[in-house]
XYZ file of C-alpha atoms in Angstrom:
184
model
C 23.569 26.683 -26.013
C 25.042 27.996 -22.761
C 21.690 27.529 -20.967
C 21.619 23.837 -21.997
C 25.092 23.294 -20.553
C 24.094 25.104 -17.353
C 20.948 22.949 -17.094
C 22.930 19.712 -17.498
C 25.398 20.919 -14.871
C 22.525 21.806 -12.496
C 20.822 18.432 -13.107
C 24.117 16.705 -12.388
C 24.430 18.650 -9.155
C 20.865 17.688 -8.236
C 21.580 13.995 -8.826
C 24.692 14.239 -6.655
C 22.660 15.974 -3.938
C 19.987 13.218 -4.048
C 22.701 10.568 -4.008
C 24.165 11.937 -0.794
C 20.688 12.493 0.683
C 19.935 8.774 0.227
C 23.437 7.453 1.000
C 24.276 5.663 4.273
C 20.733 5.477 5.660
C 20.021 3.156 8.576
C 16.863 2.109 10.338
C 15.749 0.406 13.520
C 12.504 -0.397 15.268
C 11.597 0.923 18.711
C 8.652 -0.683 20.542
C 7.822 0.151 24.171
C 11.369 1.390 24.757
C 13.011 -1.750 23.338
C 15.197 -1.161 20.290
C 16.317 -3.400 17.490
C 19.849 -3.155 16.150
C 20.504 -0.751 13.282
C 20.301 -2.142 9.750
C 21.153 -0.684 6.358
C 18.331 0.718 4.234
C 18.899 -0.870 0.851
C 15.755 0.454 -0.838
C 12.835 2.769 -0.385
C 12.850 6.394 0.687
C 13.410 8.014 4.095
C 10.200 8.447 6.049
C 9.528 11.592 8.022
C 11.340 13.874 5.586
C 9.839 16.633 3.486
C 11.160 14.955 0.328
C 10.000 11.456 1.337
C 6.529 11.561 -0.280
C 7.873 13.058 -3.515
C 10.708 10.538 -3.719
C 8.252 7.696 -3.014
C 6.024 8.833 -5.904
C 9.050 8.986 -8.193
C 10.157 5.565 -6.950
C 6.828 3.866 -7.754
C 6.033 5.912 -10.862
C 6.396 2.949 -13.245
C 4.490 0.378 -11.147
C 1.451 0.551 -13.458
C 3.381 0.103 -16.711
C 2.479 -3.577 -17.263
C -0.891 -3.655 -15.468
C -4.097 -4.300 -17.449
C -6.428 -4.097 -14.435
C -7.497 -0.948 -12.624
C -5.134 0.200 -9.903
C -5.567 2.861 -7.213
C -3.040 4.271 -4.767
C -3.316 6.050 -1.463
C -0.013 6.821 0.257
C 1.762 3.443 0.308
C -1.396 1.359 -0.158
C -2.437 -0.026 -3.503
C -5.601 -1.765 -4.678
C -5.830 -3.681 -7.964
C -9.249 -4.614 -9.271
C -11.114 -5.748 -12.341
C -14.484 -7.160 -13.291
C -14.272 -10.952 -13.537
C -16.690 -12.263 -16.141
C -14.629 -15.170 -17.425
C -11.619 -17.348 -16.755
C -9.656 -15.027 -19.035
C -10.410 -12.046 -16.739
C -9.253 -14.088 -13.766
C -6.016 -14.962 -15.589
C -5.428 -11.290 -16.425
C -5.798 -10.345 -12.762
C -3.342 -13.079 -11.753
C -0.919 -11.846 -14.433
C -1.202 -8.325 -13.025
C -0.502 -9.577 -9.488
C 2.538 -11.426 -10.828
C 3.645 -8.314 -12.697
C 3.436 -6.293 -9.472
C 5.565 -8.910 -7.731
C 8.199 -8.727 -10.502
C 8.197 -4.928 -10.213
C 8.732 -5.175 -6.448
C 11.606 -7.629 -6.889
C 13.222 -5.406 -9.525
C 13.114 -2.406 -7.180
C 14.092 -4.416 -4.071
C 10.732 -4.019 -2.385
C 8.470 -6.657 -0.886
C 4.733 -7.083 -0.617
C 3.564 -8.654 2.613
C 1.312 -11.470 1.374
C -0.389 -11.604 4.795
C -1.665 -8.069 4.189
C -2.741 -8.768 0.598
C -6.259 -10.136 0.217
C -8.836 -10.972 -2.402
C -12.348 -9.641 -2.017
C -15.015 -10.624 -4.529
C -17.813 -8.069 -4.660
C -21.025 -9.474 -6.076
C -24.766 -9.699 -5.442
C -24.789 -13.388 -6.381
C -25.423 -15.756 -3.492
C -23.140 -18.514 -4.765
C -20.224 -16.691 -6.266
C -17.116 -18.456 -7.408
C -13.877 -17.384 -5.782
C -10.857 -17.939 -7.995
C -7.574 -18.557 -6.206
C -4.837 -15.970 -6.663
C -1.171 -16.134 -5.730
C 1.480 -13.595 -4.831
C 4.503 -15.608 -5.863
C 4.066 -18.951 -4.080
C 1.735 -17.543 -1.384
C -1.979 -18.072 -1.878
C -3.866 -14.850 -1.131
C -6.622 -15.114 1.456
C -10.208 -14.464 0.453
C -11.971 -11.977 2.765
C -15.647 -11.069 3.011
C -14.835 -7.453 3.878
C -11.902 -5.097 4.043
C -11.243 -1.534 5.132
C -10.418 0.864 2.318
C -9.726 4.503 3.198
C -11.611 4.113 6.477
C -14.708 2.497 4.946
C -15.511 -1.153 5.555
C -16.366 -2.563 2.127
C -18.260 -5.837 2.329
C -18.526 -8.397 -0.454
C -22.291 -7.708 -0.754
C -21.794 -3.898 -0.644
C -24.119 -3.541 2.328
C -23.367 -1.088 5.124
C -24.058 -3.292 8.173
C -20.437 -4.107 8.988
C -19.241 -0.545 8.409
C -21.949 0.898 10.679
C -21.166 -1.732 13.298
C -17.463 -0.810 13.197
C -18.234 2.915 13.508
C -20.595 2.289 16.448
C -17.982 0.116 18.167
C -15.335 2.807 17.710
C -17.700 5.491 19.040
C -18.590 3.318 22.055
C -14.908 2.793 22.866
C -14.257 6.532 22.646
C -17.262 7.324 24.835
C -16.188 4.739 27.424
C -12.657 6.187 27.416
C -14.089 9.667 28.088
C -16.327 8.302 30.850
C -13.418 6.478 32.530
C -11.142 9.487 32.400
C -13.508 12.204 33.527
C -15.171 12.586 36.854
C -18.031 14.585 38.214
C -17.197 17.005 40.977
C -20.500 16.525 42.786
């Protein structure tokens, strides 16, 4: 019985420690030496701390609770997907997007609708593209997107990805050429 009381006391101490760790946090943006004014952090977790990633995972732990579609996470990025074979599948995906928005509002977070896109992956030439909304914002339909460094195109061909890699390699090579000189 004494160990249970000690554990409750230790858990209480831990909660108090976390409370003070997260209390009175402020943030500002610095770009090219210009600084914004400080503003209160009302949600989220401190970035750049050892505990930040763990606290973020704890913070978003219940995000999938009401989602019927597949969902994948990498750091603070999230991708929701499902096979659309019928209008019902399309409605389920929209319901999941709406559920994610409700979750974000509950936890005082926001999704940037300009960074949220719809990509329909299919081999069909004339594929239908249902319209999806994040709240009142219609999500843009894109023919390709970058996911974990790979350009995924709507036809699942590699042309755009290879082109992007070649362009990046050319830029790097040109940078090296500009910044090195021959001593001859």
